[in-house]
Short mmCIF file of C-alpha atoms and ligand atoms in Angstrom, two decimals:
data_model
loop_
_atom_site.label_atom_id
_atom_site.label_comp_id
_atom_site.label_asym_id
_atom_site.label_seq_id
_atom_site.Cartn_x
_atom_site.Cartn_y
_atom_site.Cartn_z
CA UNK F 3 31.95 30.64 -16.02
CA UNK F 4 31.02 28.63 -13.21
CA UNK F 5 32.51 28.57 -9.78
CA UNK F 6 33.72 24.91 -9.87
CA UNK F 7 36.24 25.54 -6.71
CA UNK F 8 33.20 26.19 -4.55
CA UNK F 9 32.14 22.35 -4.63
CA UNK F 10 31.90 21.77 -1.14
CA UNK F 11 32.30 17.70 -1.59
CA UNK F 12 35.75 18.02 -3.43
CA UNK F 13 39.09 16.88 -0.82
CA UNK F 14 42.23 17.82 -1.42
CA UNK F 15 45.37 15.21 -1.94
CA UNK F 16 47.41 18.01 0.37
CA UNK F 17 46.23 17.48 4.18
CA UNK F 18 43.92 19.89 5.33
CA UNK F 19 43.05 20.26 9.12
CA UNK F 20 39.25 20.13 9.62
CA UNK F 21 39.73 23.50 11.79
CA UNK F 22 41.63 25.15 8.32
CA UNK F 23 41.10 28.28 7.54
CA UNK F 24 42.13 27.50 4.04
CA UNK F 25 40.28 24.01 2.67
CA UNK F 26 40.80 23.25 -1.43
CA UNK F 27 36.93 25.59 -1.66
CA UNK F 28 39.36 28.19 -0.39
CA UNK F 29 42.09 28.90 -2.83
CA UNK F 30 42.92 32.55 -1.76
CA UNK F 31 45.89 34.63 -2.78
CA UNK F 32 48.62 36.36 -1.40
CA UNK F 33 52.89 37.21 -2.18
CA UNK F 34 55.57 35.31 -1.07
CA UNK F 35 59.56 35.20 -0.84
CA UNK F 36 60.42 31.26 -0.62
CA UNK F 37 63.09 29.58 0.48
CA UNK F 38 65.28 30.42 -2.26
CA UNK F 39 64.56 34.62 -1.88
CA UNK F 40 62.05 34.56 -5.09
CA UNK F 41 59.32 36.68 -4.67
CA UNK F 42 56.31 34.84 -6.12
CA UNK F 43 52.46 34.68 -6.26
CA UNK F 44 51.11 32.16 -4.01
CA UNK F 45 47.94 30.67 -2.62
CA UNK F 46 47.78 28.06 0.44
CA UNK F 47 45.88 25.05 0.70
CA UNK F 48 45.74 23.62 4.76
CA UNK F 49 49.34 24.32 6.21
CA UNK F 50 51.10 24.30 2.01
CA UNK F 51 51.63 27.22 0.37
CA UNK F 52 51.58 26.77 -3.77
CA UNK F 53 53.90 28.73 -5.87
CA UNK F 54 51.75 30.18 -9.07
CA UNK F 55 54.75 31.56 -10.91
CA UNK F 56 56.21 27.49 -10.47
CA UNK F 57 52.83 25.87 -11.55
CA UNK F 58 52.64 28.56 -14.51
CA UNK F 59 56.11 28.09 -15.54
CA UNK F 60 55.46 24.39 -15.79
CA UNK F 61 52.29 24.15 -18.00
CA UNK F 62 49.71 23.58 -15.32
CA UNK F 63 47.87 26.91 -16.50
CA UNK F 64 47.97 26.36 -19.92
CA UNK F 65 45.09 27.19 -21.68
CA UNK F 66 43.96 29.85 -19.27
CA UNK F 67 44.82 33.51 -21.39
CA UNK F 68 47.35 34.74 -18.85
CA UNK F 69 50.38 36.77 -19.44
CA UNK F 70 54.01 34.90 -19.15
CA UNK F 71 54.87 36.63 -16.08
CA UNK F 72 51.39 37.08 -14.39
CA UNK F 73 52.55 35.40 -11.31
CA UNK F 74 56.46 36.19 -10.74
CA UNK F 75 55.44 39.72 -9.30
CA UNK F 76 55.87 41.09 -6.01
CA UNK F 77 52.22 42.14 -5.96
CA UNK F 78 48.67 41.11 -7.45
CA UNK F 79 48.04 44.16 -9.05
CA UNK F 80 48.10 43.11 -12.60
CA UNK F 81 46.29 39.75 -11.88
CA UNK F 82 43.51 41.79 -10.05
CA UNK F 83 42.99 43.98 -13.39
CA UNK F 84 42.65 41.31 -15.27
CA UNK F 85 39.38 40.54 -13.96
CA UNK F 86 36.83 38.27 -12.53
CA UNK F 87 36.86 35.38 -15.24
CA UNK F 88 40.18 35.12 -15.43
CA UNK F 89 40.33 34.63 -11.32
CA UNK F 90 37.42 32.17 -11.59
CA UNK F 91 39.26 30.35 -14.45
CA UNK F 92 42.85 30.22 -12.06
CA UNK F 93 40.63 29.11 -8.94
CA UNK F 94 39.00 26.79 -10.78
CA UNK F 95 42.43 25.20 -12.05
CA UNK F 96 43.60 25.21 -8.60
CA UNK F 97 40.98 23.01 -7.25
CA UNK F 98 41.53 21.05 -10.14
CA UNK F 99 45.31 20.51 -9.67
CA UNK F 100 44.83 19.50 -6.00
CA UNK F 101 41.68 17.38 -6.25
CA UNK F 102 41.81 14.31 -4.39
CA UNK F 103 41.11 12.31 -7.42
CA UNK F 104 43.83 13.58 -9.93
CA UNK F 105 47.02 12.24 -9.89
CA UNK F 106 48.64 14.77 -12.75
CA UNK F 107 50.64 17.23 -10.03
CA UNK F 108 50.17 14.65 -6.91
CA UNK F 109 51.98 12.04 -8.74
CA UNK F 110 55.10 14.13 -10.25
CA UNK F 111 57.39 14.29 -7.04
CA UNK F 112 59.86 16.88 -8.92
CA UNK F 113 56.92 19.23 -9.87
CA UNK F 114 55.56 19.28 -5.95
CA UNK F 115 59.24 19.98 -4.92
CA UNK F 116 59.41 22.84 -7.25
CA UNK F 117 55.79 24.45 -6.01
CA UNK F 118 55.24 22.98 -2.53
CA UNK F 119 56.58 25.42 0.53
CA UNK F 120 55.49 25.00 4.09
CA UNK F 121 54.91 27.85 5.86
CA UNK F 122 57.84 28.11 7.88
CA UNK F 123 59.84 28.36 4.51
CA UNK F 124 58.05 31.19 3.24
CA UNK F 125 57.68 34.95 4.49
CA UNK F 126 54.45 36.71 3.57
CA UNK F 127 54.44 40.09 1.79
CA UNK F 128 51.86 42.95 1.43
CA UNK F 129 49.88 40.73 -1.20
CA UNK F 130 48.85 44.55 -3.08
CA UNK F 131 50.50 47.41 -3.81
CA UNK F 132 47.88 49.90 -2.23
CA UNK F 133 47.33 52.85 -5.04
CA UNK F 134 44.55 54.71 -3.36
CA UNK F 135 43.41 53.84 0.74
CA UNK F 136 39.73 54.42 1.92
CA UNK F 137 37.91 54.04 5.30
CA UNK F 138 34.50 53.92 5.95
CA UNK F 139 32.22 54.37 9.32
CA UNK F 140 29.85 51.93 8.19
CA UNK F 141 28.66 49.83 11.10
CA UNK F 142 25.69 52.32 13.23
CA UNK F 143 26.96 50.55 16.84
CA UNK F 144 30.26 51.97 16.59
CA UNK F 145 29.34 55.40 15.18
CA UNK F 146 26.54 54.84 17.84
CA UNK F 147 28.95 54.24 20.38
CA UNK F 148 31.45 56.79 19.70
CA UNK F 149 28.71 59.34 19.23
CA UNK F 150 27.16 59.10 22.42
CA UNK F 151 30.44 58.85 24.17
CA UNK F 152 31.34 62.38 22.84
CA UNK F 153 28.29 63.97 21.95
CA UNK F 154 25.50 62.28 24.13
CA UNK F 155 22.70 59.68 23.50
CA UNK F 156 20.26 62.68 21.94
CA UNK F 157 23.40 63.73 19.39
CA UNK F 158 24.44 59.98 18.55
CA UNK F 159 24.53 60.06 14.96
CA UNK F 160 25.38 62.86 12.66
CA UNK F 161 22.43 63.76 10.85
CA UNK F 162 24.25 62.28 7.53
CA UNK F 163 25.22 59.27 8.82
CA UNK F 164 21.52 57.32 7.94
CA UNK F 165 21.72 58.15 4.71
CA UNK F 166 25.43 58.02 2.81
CA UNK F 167 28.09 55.71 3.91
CA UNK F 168 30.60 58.32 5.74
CA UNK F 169 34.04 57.83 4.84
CA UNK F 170 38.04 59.25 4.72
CA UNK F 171 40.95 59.27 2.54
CA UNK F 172 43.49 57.79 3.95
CA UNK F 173 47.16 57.00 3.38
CA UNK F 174 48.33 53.83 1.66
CA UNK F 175 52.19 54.51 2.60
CA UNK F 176 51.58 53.40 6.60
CA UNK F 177 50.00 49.92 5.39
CA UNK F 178 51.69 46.94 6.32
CA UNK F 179 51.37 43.06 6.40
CA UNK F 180 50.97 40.77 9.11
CA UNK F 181 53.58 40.20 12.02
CA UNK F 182 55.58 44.03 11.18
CA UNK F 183 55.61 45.56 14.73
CA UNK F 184 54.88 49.38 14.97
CA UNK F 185 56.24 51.84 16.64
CA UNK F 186 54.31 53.95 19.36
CA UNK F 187 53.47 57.24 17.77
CA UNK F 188 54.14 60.85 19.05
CA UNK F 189 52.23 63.81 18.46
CA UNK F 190 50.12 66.66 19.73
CA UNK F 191 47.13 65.63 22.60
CA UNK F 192 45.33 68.20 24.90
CA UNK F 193 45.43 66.76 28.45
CA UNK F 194 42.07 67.02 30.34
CA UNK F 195 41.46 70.06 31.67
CA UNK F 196 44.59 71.95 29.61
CA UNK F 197 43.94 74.52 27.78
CA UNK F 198 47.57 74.46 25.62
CA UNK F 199 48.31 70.74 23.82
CA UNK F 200 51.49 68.68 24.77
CA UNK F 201 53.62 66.66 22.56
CA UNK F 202 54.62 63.12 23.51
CA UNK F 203 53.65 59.70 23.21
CA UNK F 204 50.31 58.93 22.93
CA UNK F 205 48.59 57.13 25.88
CA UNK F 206 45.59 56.14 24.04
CA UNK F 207 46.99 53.13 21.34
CA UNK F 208 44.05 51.53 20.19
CA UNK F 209 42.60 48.95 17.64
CA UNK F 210 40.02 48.73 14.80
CA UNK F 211 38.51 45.80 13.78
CA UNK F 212 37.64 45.86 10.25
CA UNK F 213 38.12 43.89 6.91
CA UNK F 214 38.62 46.18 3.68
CA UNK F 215 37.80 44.68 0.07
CA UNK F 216 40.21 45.13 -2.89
CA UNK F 217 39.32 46.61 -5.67
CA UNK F 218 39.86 46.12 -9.53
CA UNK F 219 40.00 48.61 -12.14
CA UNK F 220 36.48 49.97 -12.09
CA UNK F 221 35.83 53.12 -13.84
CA UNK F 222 36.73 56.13 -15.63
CA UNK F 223 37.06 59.51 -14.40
CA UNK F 224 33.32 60.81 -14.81
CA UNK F 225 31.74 57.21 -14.82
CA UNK F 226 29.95 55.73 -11.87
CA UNK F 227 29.55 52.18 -10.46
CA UNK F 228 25.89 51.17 -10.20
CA UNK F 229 25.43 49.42 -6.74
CA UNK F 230 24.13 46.46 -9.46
CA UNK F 231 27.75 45.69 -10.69
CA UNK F 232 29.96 47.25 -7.69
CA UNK F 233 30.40 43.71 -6.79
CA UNK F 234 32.11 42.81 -9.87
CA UNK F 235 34.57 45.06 -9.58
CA UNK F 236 35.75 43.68 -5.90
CA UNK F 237 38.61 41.05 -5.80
CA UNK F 238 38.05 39.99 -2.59
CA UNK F 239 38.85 40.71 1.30
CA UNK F 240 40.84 41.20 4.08
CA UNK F 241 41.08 41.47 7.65
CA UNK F 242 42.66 44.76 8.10
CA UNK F 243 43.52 46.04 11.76
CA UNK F 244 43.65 50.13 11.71
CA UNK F 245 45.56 51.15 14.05
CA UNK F 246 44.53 54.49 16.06
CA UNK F 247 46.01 57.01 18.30
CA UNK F 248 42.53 58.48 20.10
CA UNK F 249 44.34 61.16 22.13
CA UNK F 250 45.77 62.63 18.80
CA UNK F 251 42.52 61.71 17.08
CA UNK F 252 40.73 63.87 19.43
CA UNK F 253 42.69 66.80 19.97
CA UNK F 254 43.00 66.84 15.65
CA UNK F 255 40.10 65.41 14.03
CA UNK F 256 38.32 69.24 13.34
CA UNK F 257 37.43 70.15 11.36
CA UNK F 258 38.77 67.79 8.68
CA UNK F 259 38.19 64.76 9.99
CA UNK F 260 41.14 61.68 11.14
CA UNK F 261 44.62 62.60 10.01
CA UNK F 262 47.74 61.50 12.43
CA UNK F 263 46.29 59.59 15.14
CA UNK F 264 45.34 57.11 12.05
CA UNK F 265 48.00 57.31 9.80
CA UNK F 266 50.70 56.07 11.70
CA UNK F 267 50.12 52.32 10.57
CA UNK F 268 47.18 50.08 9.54
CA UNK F 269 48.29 45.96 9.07
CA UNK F 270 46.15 43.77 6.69
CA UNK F 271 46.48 40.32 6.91
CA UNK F 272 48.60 38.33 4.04
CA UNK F 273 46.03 36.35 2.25
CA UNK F 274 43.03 37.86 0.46
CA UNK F 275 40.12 35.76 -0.15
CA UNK F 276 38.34 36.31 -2.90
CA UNK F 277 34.37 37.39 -3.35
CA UNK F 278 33.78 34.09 -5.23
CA UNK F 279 35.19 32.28 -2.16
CA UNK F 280 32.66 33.73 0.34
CA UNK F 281 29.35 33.24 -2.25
CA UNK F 282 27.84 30.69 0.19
CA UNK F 283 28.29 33.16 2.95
CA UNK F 284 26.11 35.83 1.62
CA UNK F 285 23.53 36.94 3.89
CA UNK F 286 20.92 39.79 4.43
CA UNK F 287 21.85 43.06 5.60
CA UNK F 288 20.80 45.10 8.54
CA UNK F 289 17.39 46.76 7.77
CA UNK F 290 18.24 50.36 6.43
CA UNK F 291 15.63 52.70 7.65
CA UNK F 292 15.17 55.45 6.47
CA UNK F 293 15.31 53.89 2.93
CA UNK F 294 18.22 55.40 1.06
CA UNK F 295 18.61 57.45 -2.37
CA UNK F 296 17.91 54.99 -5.27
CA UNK F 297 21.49 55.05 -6.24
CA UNK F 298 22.03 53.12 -3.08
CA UNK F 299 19.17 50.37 -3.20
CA UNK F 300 19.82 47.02 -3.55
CA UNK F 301 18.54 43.75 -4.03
CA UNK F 302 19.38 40.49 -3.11
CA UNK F 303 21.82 39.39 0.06
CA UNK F 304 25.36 41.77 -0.25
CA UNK F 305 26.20 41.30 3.34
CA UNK F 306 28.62 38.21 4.72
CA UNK F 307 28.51 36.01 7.79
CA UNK F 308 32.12 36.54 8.49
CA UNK F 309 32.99 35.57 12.43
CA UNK F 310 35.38 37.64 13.58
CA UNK F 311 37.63 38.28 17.18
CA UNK F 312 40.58 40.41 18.32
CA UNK F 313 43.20 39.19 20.93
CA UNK F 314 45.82 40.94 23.14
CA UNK F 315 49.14 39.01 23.88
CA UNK F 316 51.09 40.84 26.40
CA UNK F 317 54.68 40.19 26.49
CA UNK F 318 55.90 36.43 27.74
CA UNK F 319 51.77 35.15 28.14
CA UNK F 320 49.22 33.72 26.70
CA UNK F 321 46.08 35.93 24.44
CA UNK F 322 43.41 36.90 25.92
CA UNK F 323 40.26 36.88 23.33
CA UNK F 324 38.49 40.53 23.77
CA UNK F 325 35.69 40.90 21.47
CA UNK F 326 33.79 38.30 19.10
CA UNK F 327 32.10 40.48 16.00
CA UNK F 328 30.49 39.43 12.64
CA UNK F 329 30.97 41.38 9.35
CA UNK F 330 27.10 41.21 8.79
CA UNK F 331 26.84 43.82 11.16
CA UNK F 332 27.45 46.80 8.92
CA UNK F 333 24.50 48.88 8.30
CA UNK F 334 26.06 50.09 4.94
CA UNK F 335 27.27 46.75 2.95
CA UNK F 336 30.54 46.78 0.34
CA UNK F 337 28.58 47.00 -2.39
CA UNK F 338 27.07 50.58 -1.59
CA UNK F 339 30.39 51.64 -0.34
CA UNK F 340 31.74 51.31 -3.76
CA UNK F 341 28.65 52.34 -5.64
CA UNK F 342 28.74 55.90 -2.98
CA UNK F 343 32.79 56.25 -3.45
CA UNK F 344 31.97 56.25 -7.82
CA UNK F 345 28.52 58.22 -7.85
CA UNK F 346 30.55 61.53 -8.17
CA UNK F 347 32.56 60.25 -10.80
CA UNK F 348 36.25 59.08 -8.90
CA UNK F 349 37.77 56.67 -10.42
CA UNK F 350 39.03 53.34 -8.33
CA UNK F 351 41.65 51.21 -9.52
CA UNK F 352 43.17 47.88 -9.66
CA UNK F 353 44.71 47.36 -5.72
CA UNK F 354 42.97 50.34 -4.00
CA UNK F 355 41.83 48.94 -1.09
CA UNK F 356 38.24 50.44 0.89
CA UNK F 357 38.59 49.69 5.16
CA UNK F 358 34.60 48.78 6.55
CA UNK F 359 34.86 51.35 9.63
CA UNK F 360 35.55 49.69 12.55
CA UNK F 361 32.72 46.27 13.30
CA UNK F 362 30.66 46.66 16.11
CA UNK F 363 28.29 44.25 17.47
CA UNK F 364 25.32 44.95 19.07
CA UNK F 365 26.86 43.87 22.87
CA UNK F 366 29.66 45.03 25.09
CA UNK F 367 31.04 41.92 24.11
CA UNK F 368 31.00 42.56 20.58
CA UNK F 369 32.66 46.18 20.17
CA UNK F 370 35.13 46.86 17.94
CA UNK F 371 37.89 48.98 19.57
CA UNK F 372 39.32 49.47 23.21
CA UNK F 373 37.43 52.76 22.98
CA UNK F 374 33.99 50.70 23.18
CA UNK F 375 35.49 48.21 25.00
CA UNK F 376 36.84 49.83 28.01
CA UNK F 377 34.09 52.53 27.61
CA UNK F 378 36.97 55.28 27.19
CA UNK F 379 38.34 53.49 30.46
CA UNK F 380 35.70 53.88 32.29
CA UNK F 381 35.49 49.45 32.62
CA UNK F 382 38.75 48.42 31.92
CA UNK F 383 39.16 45.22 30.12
CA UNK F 384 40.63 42.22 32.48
CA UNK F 385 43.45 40.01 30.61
CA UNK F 386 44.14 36.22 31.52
CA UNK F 387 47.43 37.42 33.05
CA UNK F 388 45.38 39.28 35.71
CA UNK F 389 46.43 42.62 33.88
CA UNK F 390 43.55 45.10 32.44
CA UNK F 391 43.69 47.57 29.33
CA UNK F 392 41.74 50.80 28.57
CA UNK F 393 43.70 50.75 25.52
CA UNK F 394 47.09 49.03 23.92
CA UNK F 395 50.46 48.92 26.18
CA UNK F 396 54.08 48.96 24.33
CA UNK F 397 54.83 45.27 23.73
CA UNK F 398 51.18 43.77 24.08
CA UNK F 399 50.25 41.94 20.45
CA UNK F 400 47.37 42.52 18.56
CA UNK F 401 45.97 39.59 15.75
CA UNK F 402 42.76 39.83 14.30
CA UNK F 403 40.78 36.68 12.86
CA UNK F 404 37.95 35.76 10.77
CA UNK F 405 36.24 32.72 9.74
CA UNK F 406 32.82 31.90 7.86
CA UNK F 407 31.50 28.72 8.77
CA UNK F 408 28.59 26.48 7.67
CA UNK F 409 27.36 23.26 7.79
CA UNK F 410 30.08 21.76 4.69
CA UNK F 411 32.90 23.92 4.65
CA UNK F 412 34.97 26.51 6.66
CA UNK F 413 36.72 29.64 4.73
CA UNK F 414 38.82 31.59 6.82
CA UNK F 415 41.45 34.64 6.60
CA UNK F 416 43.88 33.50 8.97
CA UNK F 417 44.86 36.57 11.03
CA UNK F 418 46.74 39.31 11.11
CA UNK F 419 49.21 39.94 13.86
CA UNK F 420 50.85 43.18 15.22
CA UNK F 421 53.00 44.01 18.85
CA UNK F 422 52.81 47.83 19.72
CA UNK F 423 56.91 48.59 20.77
CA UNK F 424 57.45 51.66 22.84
CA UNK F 425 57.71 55.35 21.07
MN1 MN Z 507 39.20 52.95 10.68
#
């Protein structure tokens, strides 16, 4: 089926800033609790958020082989396993519904009441119910960073880390959506120069930038994913902020690896935008070198030109932008993430959800994390307010963003904002 919403010429008869994040060649889609405290399916075109459960319930999908209550859920699981042609087919409607040119929806006043929220009438919920959590280290400048920083220039990279995409289990329970403040978290650290650990609050609160891709039901246990179809089986992405405690991470990581200075919290933001969406983003990734195991060749473009930037509000003032990063960055692209995470046979189902690693850039100005950043505090980074940061302080906010832009048409995740509160 053709991807009719991508037509970059088609308006919308709902406003749409030119700055949007979310033009009609958008059409992402996230969970909402309305004015009236239903929980519904939604997707958001400009500043409007669209009730799917609504449009459903009053014919606009008919025709389209969808289950009666596909919609009025609290998350997108079940949509998600019902695969890519039926999401083409409801994006397609969408941008049908809300073209400029047909009066059908525009024209019925009672229908728009019934679907039509603005934002400030809606709350945004976790738009998945997370089965299974993953996290990469996909992008070489951070490893490359965070190497040298603890193991020297020579030592950089792990011997592994050229030729399999590293990654971690993590835990879906600590995953939250957008604007849910954290707490920060206690545990064990080893002070410089100690020899026993102490327990407290940490003092090294830090950030990740990444994006993570949603997954739909993919394979059985004992099947693989060939890096050919991986991308069929990905719904679409996020920007997903994973939150990090660096003192704890330290003192705990061996020799297992990250475990509870990373599972304390991780926020996504509420609307995911789907693969189809970002098909006239696609561009080539970094130059792999050496050239991997077959199983993780590819052909064609599988990385995205996805701007991205981190801020820190403190309390009372106004953000101060950090770091500017692209998604095209990462050495090891989505689709060999999920081809590696299958090749032994693990099965990955509808609303797992697979982090990037934290995005790097190649400049100071481009890190990732307050780790890079600051240069574990060696060059503390100066806010507007005439404060500086080696890492997070209790009540500073956090909000990631992310935007693809070309010549015709901006799609855009909106962001995803956290404050740190005290321990
Ligand atoms: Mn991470």
């Amino acid at each position: 089926m053709p991807n009719y919403a991508n037509n970059p010429d088609r308006a919308s008869w709902l406003h749409v800033d030119p700055h949007s994040d979310f033009p009609i060649q958008n059409i992402p889609f996230g969970v909402f609790l309305t004015r009236d405290d239903v929980i519904t399916i939604g997707t958001r075109i400009g500043d409007t958020a669209i009730d799917l459960g609504a449009l459903q319930q009053l014919g606009y999908f008919d025709g389209i082989p969808l289950t009666e209550d596909i919609f009025l859920q609290d998350t997108l699981n079940d949509f998600i396993a019902d695969g890519r042609q039926t999401w083409r087919a409801v994006r397609n409607r969408i941008a049908e519904l809300f073209d400029a040119n047909n009066p059908s929806l525009k024209s019925n006043i009672q229908h728009k009441n019934t679907v039509l929220f603005r934002l400030d009438e809606i709350e945004m919920k976790l738009p998945v119910q997370i089965g299974d959590y993953t996290d990469f280290y996909a992008s070489k400048e951070h490893a490359t960073n965070v190497g040298t920083m603890f193991r020297g220039k020579e030592n950089a990279l792990m011997p592994n880390w050229l030729h399999l995409p590293v990654g971690y289990h993590g835990r879906s329970s600590s995953i939250i959506p957008s604007n849910t403040p954290i707490k920060r978290p206690k545990g064990q650290t080893l002070p410089p120069a100690s020899e026993a650990p102490v327990f407290g609050p940490s003092k090294a609160v830090d950030f990740e930038l990444e994006m993570a891709f949603i997954t739909t039901d993919a394979n059985e246990l004992g099947d693989t994913i060939s890096i050919e179809s991986a991308e069929s089986y990905i719904f679409g992405l996020l920007l997903f902020n994973d939150w990090s405690a660096r003192d704890i991470q330290r003192w705990e990581y061996v020799p297992l690896g990250p475990f509870l200075g990373k599972n304390f919290a991780s926020s996504v933001s509420p609307w995911i935008v789907t693969l189809d969406a970002l098909e006239p983003f696609r561009v080539a990734s970094p130059k792999q070198s050496p050239e991997p195991l077959p199983y993780l060749q590819f052909k064609g473009s599988k990385s995205f030109d996805i701007h991205l930037e981190v801020a820190i509000q403190p309390e009372n003032f106004k953000e101060t932008i950090v770091t500017r990063s692209n998604f095209k960055y990462m050495y090891w692209n989505i689709a060999q993430q999920l081809a590696h995470h299958t090749v032994n046979g693990c099965p990955v189902n509808a609303g797992d959800m697979m982090g990037s690693g934290t995005i790097s850039g190649p400049t100071a100005d481009s890190y990732g994390s307050m780790l890079e950043l600051a240069w574990k505090g060696e060059r503390p980074v100066q806010l507007d307010n005439g404060t500086e940061r080696n890492y997070i302080e209790d009540h500073d906010t956090v909000i990631l963003r992310g935007y693809c832009k070309n010549k015709t048409v901006r799609i855009g995740f909106g962001e995803v904002r956290t404050k740190l509160l005290p321990a």
